[in-house]
């Protein structure tokens, strides 16, 4: 490769100059969008027009115009009239830390590639646990988002129900996930990614309040069994994405316990409840989570204890635990580190 090209690509001075210009541009954009919102939230164009523009820009555009064109052709989340989507406006300081992260590009697959962020993750989690009101025994970790978190949890459920080492031998069982018809689409996607197919997801109808009809669970379960399938997990929403409605987690949890089914709770939006009132672990010495009144049912799910155990196994001050000898029935649902270099499919 041309050494001059590499030198130009990694030039500190070019970075400094372009960086200053970009920060000034973004600061002006924020000022205009927040304090002088005369422009639209989005300058709408159909996909074909956007494609036509950027295809032409690739051939004839000026590099100095790139950032301005991106701003002009993007939705403005900081605009006072912006609403209706889950994506929130970014705090400017987060943009700066993202820049730092992008330049350093420290991954966390192995410790030396992410010393600072690995330690920072533990500090942040400890502070969050403290603010929520958990005991010093509490722990956790950060994930990239609800879609991957749900997939990770359901992979754990599949491994549990498969009865053999799925990683080595694959899965031959006809497994099914029971879920509300109002559940987030990533649950359906997770089932298909895991190779369960269209019949691997059974959507339970909802009532007039858009919550899962718990009264039809038994009938649905019997039909699944009679059709030759095995229920590997049932998913409760806390809350659903489209309506913000909570399923009856207590009833679903009781049903899961009765049938011996893995109970997963998709609580991608529930985190906000932790700031809505007093929360604590009761009793403080045990793992028994109560958020702001409606989370007694969460203790019936199957993932937070896995997360706590895994976090200890990952840490330097572990308790010399053997994951092959650990079993539990009633725990709280979160997502463990199954995609972070841990061994799954041990057949335990």
Short mmCIF file of C-alpha atoms in Angstrom, two decimals:
data_model
loop_
_atom_site.label_atom_id
_atom_site.label_comp_id
_atom_site.label_asym_id
_atom_site.label_seq_id
_atom_site.Cartn_x
_atom_site.Cartn_y
_atom_site.Cartn_z
CA UNK A 1 0.00 0.00 0.00
CA UNK A 2 1.14 3.55 -0.73
CA UNK A 3 2.96 4.83 2.38
CA UNK A 4 1.88 8.40 1.61
CA UNK A 5 -1.75 7.28 1.58
CA UNK A 6 -1.35 5.65 5.00
CA UNK A 7 0.41 8.72 6.34
CA UNK A 8 -2.43 10.94 5.16
CA UNK A 9 -5.08 8.60 6.59
CA UNK A 10 -3.50 8.71 10.06
CA UNK A 11 -2.36 12.34 10.03
CA UNK A 12 -2.81 13.87 13.54
CA UNK A 13 -2.98 17.38 12.09
CA UNK A 14 -5.68 16.50 9.56
CA UNK A 15 -7.61 14.82 12.36
CA UNK A 16 -7.25 17.90 14.56
CA UNK A 17 -8.42 20.28 11.83
CA UNK A 18 -11.31 18.11 10.64
CA UNK A 19 -12.29 17.35 14.22
CA UNK A 20 -12.55 21.03 15.16
CA UNK A 21 -14.65 21.70 12.09
CA UNK A 22 -16.99 18.80 12.84
CA UNK A 23 -17.46 19.78 16.51
CA UNK A 24 -18.24 23.35 15.47
CA UNK A 25 -20.72 22.08 12.88
CA UNK A 26 -22.46 19.81 15.39
CA UNK A 27 -22.55 22.51 18.08
CA UNK A 28 -24.19 24.90 15.60
CA UNK A 29 -26.61 22.14 14.62
CA UNK A 30 -27.60 21.59 18.27
CA UNK A 31 -28.03 25.31 18.86
CA UNK A 32 -30.19 25.70 15.77
CA UNK A 33 -32.23 22.57 16.44
CA UNK A 34 -32.83 23.11 20.17
CA UNK A 35 -32.94 26.88 20.56
CA UNK A 36 -34.08 28.04 17.12
CA UNK A 37 -36.26 25.19 15.82
CA UNK A 38 -37.47 26.79 12.61
CA UNK A 39 -36.47 23.79 10.49
CA UNK A 40 -38.37 20.53 10.15
CA UNK A 41 -37.66 17.46 12.22
CA UNK A 42 -36.92 15.62 8.97
CA UNK A 43 -36.67 16.67 5.35
CA UNK A 44 -38.52 13.66 4.03
CA UNK A 45 -37.56 11.96 0.78
CA UNK A 46 -38.58 8.60 -0.57
CA UNK A 47 -35.87 5.89 -0.52
CA UNK A 48 -35.26 6.01 -4.26
CA UNK A 49 -34.52 9.75 -4.11
CA UNK A 50 -32.11 9.31 -1.21
CA UNK A 51 -30.35 6.53 -3.07
CA UNK A 52 -30.15 8.63 -6.22
CA UNK A 53 -28.67 11.56 -4.31
CA UNK A 54 -25.99 9.57 -2.50
CA UNK A 55 -25.08 7.61 -5.58
CA UNK A 56 -24.50 10.88 -7.38
CA UNK A 57 -22.65 12.31 -4.37
CA UNK A 58 -20.23 9.39 -4.44
CA UNK A 59 -19.28 10.29 -8.00
CA UNK A 60 -19.57 14.07 -8.02
CA UNK A 61 -19.87 15.32 -4.43
CA UNK A 62 -17.28 17.33 -2.52
CA UNK A 63 -15.83 15.77 0.63
CA UNK A 64 -16.14 19.15 2.35
CA UNK A 65 -19.93 18.95 1.92
CA UNK A 66 -20.34 15.45 3.33
CA UNK A 67 -21.11 16.29 6.97
CA UNK A 68 -23.55 19.07 6.07
CA UNK A 69 -25.41 16.80 3.66
CA UNK A 70 -25.66 14.05 6.30
CA UNK A 71 -27.18 16.55 8.74
CA UNK A 72 -29.60 17.89 6.15
CA UNK A 73 -30.78 14.41 5.20
CA UNK A 74 -31.17 12.93 8.68
CA UNK A 75 -33.93 13.06 11.29
CA UNK A 76 -33.18 15.61 14.03
CA UNK A 77 -33.77 13.91 17.37
CA UNK A 78 -32.97 17.06 19.39
CA UNK A 79 -35.80 19.01 17.75
CA UNK A 80 -38.58 19.93 20.24
CA UNK A 81 -41.16 18.47 17.84
CA UNK A 82 -39.44 15.09 17.57
CA UNK A 83 -41.51 12.24 19.02
CA UNK A 84 -42.93 8.82 18.25
CA UNK A 85 -39.79 6.67 18.17
CA UNK A 86 -37.87 4.80 20.86
CA UNK A 87 -34.54 6.40 19.97
CA UNK A 88 -33.71 9.23 22.35
CA UNK A 89 -31.71 12.41 21.66
CA UNK A 90 -28.06 11.89 22.57
CA UNK A 91 -26.47 13.99 25.31
CA UNK A 92 -23.62 15.87 23.60
CA UNK A 93 -21.06 14.52 26.07
CA UNK A 94 -21.96 11.02 24.87
CA UNK A 95 -20.96 12.05 21.35
CA UNK A 96 -17.54 13.02 22.67
CA UNK A 97 -17.05 9.77 24.57
CA UNK A 98 -18.17 7.85 21.49
CA UNK A 99 -15.48 9.68 19.51
CA UNK A 100 -12.90 8.61 22.09
CA UNK A 101 -14.17 5.03 21.95
CA UNK A 102 -14.10 5.00 18.14
CA UNK A 103 -10.49 6.23 17.99
CA UNK A 104 -9.20 3.81 20.64
CA UNK A 105 -11.34 0.94 19.29
CA UNK A 106 -10.77 -1.17 22.40
CA UNK A 107 -12.82 -4.35 22.25
CA UNK A 108 -13.68 -6.44 25.30
CA UNK A 109 -13.25 -9.93 23.91
CA UNK A 110 -10.08 -10.35 25.98
CA UNK A 111 -8.94 -8.26 28.94
CA UNK A 112 -5.87 -6.54 27.43
CA UNK A 113 -7.98 -5.28 24.54
CA UNK A 114 -10.32 -3.47 26.91
CA UNK A 115 -8.73 -2.88 30.31
CA UNK A 116 -10.36 0.49 30.95
CA UNK A 117 -13.89 -0.31 29.68
CA UNK A 118 -13.91 -3.68 31.49
CA UNK A 119 -13.17 -2.00 34.82
CA UNK A 120 -15.49 0.92 34.03
CA UNK A 121 -18.34 -1.49 33.34
CA UNK A 122 -18.02 -2.92 36.84
CA UNK A 123 -17.88 0.55 38.38
CA UNK A 124 -20.96 1.72 36.46
CA UNK A 125 -22.93 -1.40 37.39
CA UNK A 126 -21.97 -1.02 41.06
CA UNK A 127 -23.13 2.61 41.03
CA UNK A 128 -26.42 1.68 39.34
CA UNK A 129 -27.04 -1.06 41.89
CA UNK A 130 -26.32 1.42 44.68
CA UNK A 131 -28.67 4.04 43.25
CA UNK A 132 -31.47 1.50 42.81
CA UNK A 133 -31.05 0.31 46.37
CA UNK A 134 -29.52 -3.14 45.96
CA UNK A 135 -27.13 -4.64 48.51
CA UNK A 136 -23.38 -4.78 48.00
CA UNK A 137 -23.79 -8.39 46.90
CA UNK A 138 -25.63 -7.31 43.75
CA UNK A 139 -23.88 -7.34 40.38
CA UNK A 140 -24.57 -7.21 36.66
CA UNK A 141 -23.20 -6.15 33.28
CA UNK A 142 -24.05 -3.95 30.32
CA UNK A 143 -25.48 -5.18 27.00
CA UNK A 144 -25.74 -3.62 23.57
CA UNK A 145 -29.52 -3.80 23.37
CA UNK A 146 -32.73 -5.74 23.90
CA UNK A 147 -32.63 -7.72 20.66
CA UNK A 148 -29.30 -9.38 21.37
CA UNK A 149 -30.21 -9.73 25.05
CA UNK A 150 -33.38 -11.66 24.21
CA UNK A 151 -31.52 -13.88 21.76
CA UNK A 152 -28.87 -14.64 24.38
CA UNK A 153 -31.48 -15.57 26.97
CA UNK A 154 -33.39 -17.80 24.57
CA UNK A 155 -30.17 -19.51 23.48
CA UNK A 156 -29.69 -20.37 27.14
CA UNK A 157 -33.25 -21.68 27.28
CA UNK A 158 -32.71 -23.83 24.19
CA UNK A 159 -29.52 -25.24 25.64
CA UNK A 160 -31.38 -26.12 28.81
CA UNK A 161 -34.25 -27.87 27.03
CA UNK A 162 -32.25 -29.58 24.29
CA UNK A 163 -30.84 -32.12 26.73
CA UNK A 164 -27.54 -32.44 24.89
CA UNK A 165 -24.56 -30.37 23.76
CA UNK A 166 -26.21 -28.23 21.07
CA UNK A 167 -22.91 -26.56 20.20
CA UNK A 168 -21.35 -29.89 19.22
CA UNK A 169 -24.32 -32.09 18.26
CA UNK A 170 -26.97 -29.62 17.15
CA UNK A 171 -30.60 -29.71 18.20
CA UNK A 172 -32.96 -32.45 17.05
CA UNK A 173 -35.93 -31.63 19.28
CA UNK A 174 -39.04 -29.86 18.00
CA UNK A 175 -38.95 -26.86 20.33
CA UNK A 176 -41.45 -24.04 20.71
CA UNK A 177 -41.46 -20.60 22.34
CA UNK A 178 -44.76 -19.32 23.72
CA UNK A 179 -45.12 -15.54 23.57
CA UNK A 180 -47.70 -12.77 23.45
CA UNK A 181 -48.94 -11.67 20.03
CA UNK A 182 -47.87 -8.15 21.14
CA UNK A 183 -44.30 -9.16 21.99
CA UNK A 184 -41.40 -7.44 20.27
CA UNK A 185 -40.57 -8.88 16.85
CA UNK A 186 -37.06 -9.81 18.00
CA UNK A 187 -38.53 -12.80 19.87
CA UNK A 188 -39.87 -14.18 16.59
CA UNK A 189 -36.55 -13.37 14.93
CA UNK A 190 -34.62 -15.13 17.70
CA UNK A 191 -36.69 -18.29 17.19
CA UNK A 192 -35.88 -18.30 13.49
CA UNK A 193 -32.19 -17.55 14.04
CA UNK A 194 -32.06 -20.56 16.37
CA UNK A 195 -33.49 -22.72 13.59
CA UNK A 196 -36.89 -23.30 15.19
CA UNK A 197 -38.71 -22.12 12.08
CA UNK A 198 -42.15 -20.58 11.76
CA UNK A 199 -43.76 -23.29 13.88
CA UNK A 200 -41.22 -22.67 16.62
CA UNK A 201 -43.00 -19.53 17.79
CA UNK A 202 -46.55 -19.77 19.16
CA UNK A 203 -48.17 -16.39 19.63
CA UNK A 204 -50.78 -16.20 22.38
CA UNK A 205 -53.72 -13.83 21.71
CA UNK A 206 -54.13 -10.74 23.86
CA UNK A 207 -57.09 -9.27 25.73
CA UNK A 208 -58.76 -5.90 25.27
CA UNK A 209 -55.85 -4.27 27.12
CA UNK A 210 -53.29 -5.91 24.80
CA UNK A 211 -51.93 -8.14 27.58
CA UNK A 212 -51.38 -11.85 27.03
CA UNK A 213 -54.51 -13.94 27.71
CA UNK A 214 -53.28 -16.16 30.53
CA UNK A 215 -56.57 -18.09 30.55
CA UNK A 216 -55.66 -19.76 27.23
CA UNK A 217 -52.16 -20.86 28.25
CA UNK A 218 -53.21 -24.35 29.37
CA UNK A 219 -55.23 -25.02 26.22
CA UNK A 220 -52.42 -23.74 24.00
CA UNK A 221 -49.83 -25.78 25.87
CA UNK A 222 -51.84 -29.00 25.48
CA UNK A 223 -52.21 -28.40 21.73
CA UNK A 224 -48.46 -27.84 21.37
CA UNK A 225 -47.71 -31.11 23.16
CA UNK A 226 -50.32 -33.02 21.14
CA UNK A 227 -48.76 -31.67 17.93
CA UNK A 228 -45.48 -33.28 18.91
CA UNK A 229 -43.60 -30.19 20.07
CA UNK A 230 -41.92 -29.31 23.36
CA UNK A 231 -42.19 -25.87 24.93
CA UNK A 232 -38.69 -24.63 25.65
CA UNK A 233 -39.65 -21.20 27.01
CA UNK A 234 -42.47 -18.79 27.64
CA UNK A 235 -41.87 -15.04 27.31
CA UNK A 236 -43.59 -12.29 29.27
CA UNK A 237 -43.41 -8.63 28.25
CA UNK A 238 -42.61 -5.97 30.84
CA UNK A 239 -43.82 -4.00 29.03
CA UNK A 240 -44.57 -4.57 25.36
CA UNK A 241 -42.94 -2.18 22.90
CA UNK A 242 -45.96 -1.05 20.91
CA UNK A 243 -48.41 -0.35 23.76
CA UNK A 244 -46.41 -0.30 27.00
CA UNK A 245 -48.74 -2.94 28.45
CA UNK A 246 -47.46 -5.44 31.02
CA UNK A 247 -48.35 -9.09 30.78
CA UNK A 248 -49.55 -10.79 33.96
CA UNK A 249 -46.11 -11.93 35.04
CA UNK A 250 -47.36 -13.60 38.21
CA UNK A 251 -49.78 -15.82 36.31
CA UNK A 252 -47.27 -16.61 33.57
CA UNK A 253 -44.61 -17.36 36.16
CA UNK A 254 -46.92 -19.76 38.03
CA UNK A 255 -47.75 -21.49 34.74
CA UNK A 256 -44.05 -21.81 33.86
CA UNK A 257 -43.23 -23.28 37.27
CA UNK A 258 -46.07 -25.76 37.03
CA UNK A 259 -44.97 -26.96 33.58
CA UNK A 260 -41.24 -26.76 34.21
CA UNK A 261 -40.77 -24.23 31.41
CA UNK A 262 -37.99 -21.64 31.18
CA UNK A 263 -39.60 -18.27 31.99
CA UNK A 264 -38.01 -15.32 30.21
CA UNK A 265 -39.12 -11.73 30.75
CA UNK A 266 -38.42 -9.20 28.02
CA UNK A 267 -37.94 -6.10 30.18
CA UNK A 268 -36.09 -3.91 27.68
CA UNK A 269 -38.20 -0.93 28.75
CA UNK A 270 -38.51 -1.79 32.45
CA UNK A 271 -35.25 -0.15 33.50
CA UNK A 272 -36.98 3.20 33.80
CA UNK A 273 -39.08 1.83 36.64
CA UNK A 274 -35.97 1.60 38.76
CA UNK A 275 -35.90 5.39 38.93
CA UNK A 276 -39.61 5.74 39.63
CA UNK A 277 -39.56 4.85 43.30
CA UNK A 278 -37.80 3.00 46.06
CA UNK A 279 -36.36 -0.36 45.06
CA UNK A 280 -34.44 -2.91 47.04
CA UNK A 281 -33.48 -6.53 47.37
CA UNK A 282 -35.75 -8.10 49.99
CA UNK A 283 -34.33 -9.68 52.03
CA UNK A 284 -31.07 -7.89 51.29
CA UNK A 285 -29.06 -11.09 51.76
CA UNK A 286 -30.96 -13.03 49.13
CA UNK A 287 -31.62 -12.76 45.43
CA UNK A 288 -35.25 -11.65 45.35
CA UNK A 289 -35.87 -8.58 43.23
CA UNK A 290 -38.72 -6.14 43.79
CA UNK A 291 -38.82 -3.08 41.54
CA UNK A 292 -41.72 -0.69 42.12
CA UNK A 293 -44.50 -3.08 42.94
CA UNK A 294 -45.14 -5.29 39.92
CA UNK A 295 -41.95 -7.35 39.84
CA UNK A 296 -42.66 -10.10 42.33
CA UNK A 297 -43.16 -12.33 39.31
CA UNK A 298 -39.68 -11.65 38.01
CA UNK A 299 -38.22 -13.85 40.74
CA UNK A 300 -39.77 -16.81 38.92
CA UNK A 301 -37.68 -16.35 35.79
CA UNK A 302 -34.39 -18.01 34.96
CA UNK A 303 -31.57 -15.61 34.08
CA UNK A 304 -30.32 -13.09 36.65
CA UNK A 305 -28.79 -15.74 38.86
CA UNK A 306 -27.00 -17.04 35.77
CA UNK A 307 -25.70 -13.52 35.21
CA UNK A 308 -24.49 -13.17 38.80
CA UNK A 309 -22.77 -16.54 38.75
CA UNK A 310 -21.17 -15.83 35.38
CA UNK A 311 -20.01 -12.41 36.51
CA UNK A 312 -18.29 -14.02 39.47
CA UNK A 313 -16.68 -16.62 37.20
CA UNK A 314 -15.40 -13.79 34.99
CA UNK A 315 -14.01 -11.73 37.89
CA UNK A 316 -10.63 -12.05 39.58
CA UNK A 317 -12.08 -12.76 43.03
CA UNK A 318 -14.21 -15.75 42.03
CA UNK A 319 -15.52 -18.35 44.44
CA UNK A 320 -14.03 -21.29 42.53
CA UNK A 321 -17.45 -22.25 41.26
CA UNK A 322 -17.91 -25.08 38.77
CA UNK A 323 -20.75 -24.08 36.37
CA UNK A 324 -21.43 -27.77 35.71
CA UNK A 325 -22.58 -28.24 39.31
CA UNK A 326 -24.86 -25.20 39.63
CA UNK A 327 -28.63 -25.64 39.45
CA UNK A 328 -31.54 -23.40 40.38
CA UNK A 329 -35.28 -23.23 39.81
CA UNK A 330 -36.59 -19.85 41.03
CA UNK A 331 -34.45 -16.88 40.07
CA UNK A 332 -34.75 -13.50 38.36
CA UNK A 333 -34.58 -12.89 34.65
CA UNK A 334 -31.83 -10.93 32.97
CA UNK A 335 -29.31 -11.91 30.33
CA UNK A 336 -26.03 -13.65 30.97
CA UNK A 337 -22.77 -13.41 29.07
CA UNK A 338 -23.46 -16.34 26.73
CA UNK A 339 -22.05 -14.48 23.73
CA UNK A 340 -19.00 -13.28 25.67
CA UNK A 341 -16.56 -16.14 25.40
CA UNK A 342 -18.22 -18.47 27.90
CA UNK A 343 -18.79 -22.16 27.40
CA UNK A 344 -22.38 -23.14 26.69
CA UNK A 345 -23.96 -26.47 25.87
CA UNK A 346 -22.36 -28.44 28.72
CA UNK A 347 -25.35 -30.77 28.92
CA UNK A 348 -25.91 -30.07 32.64
#
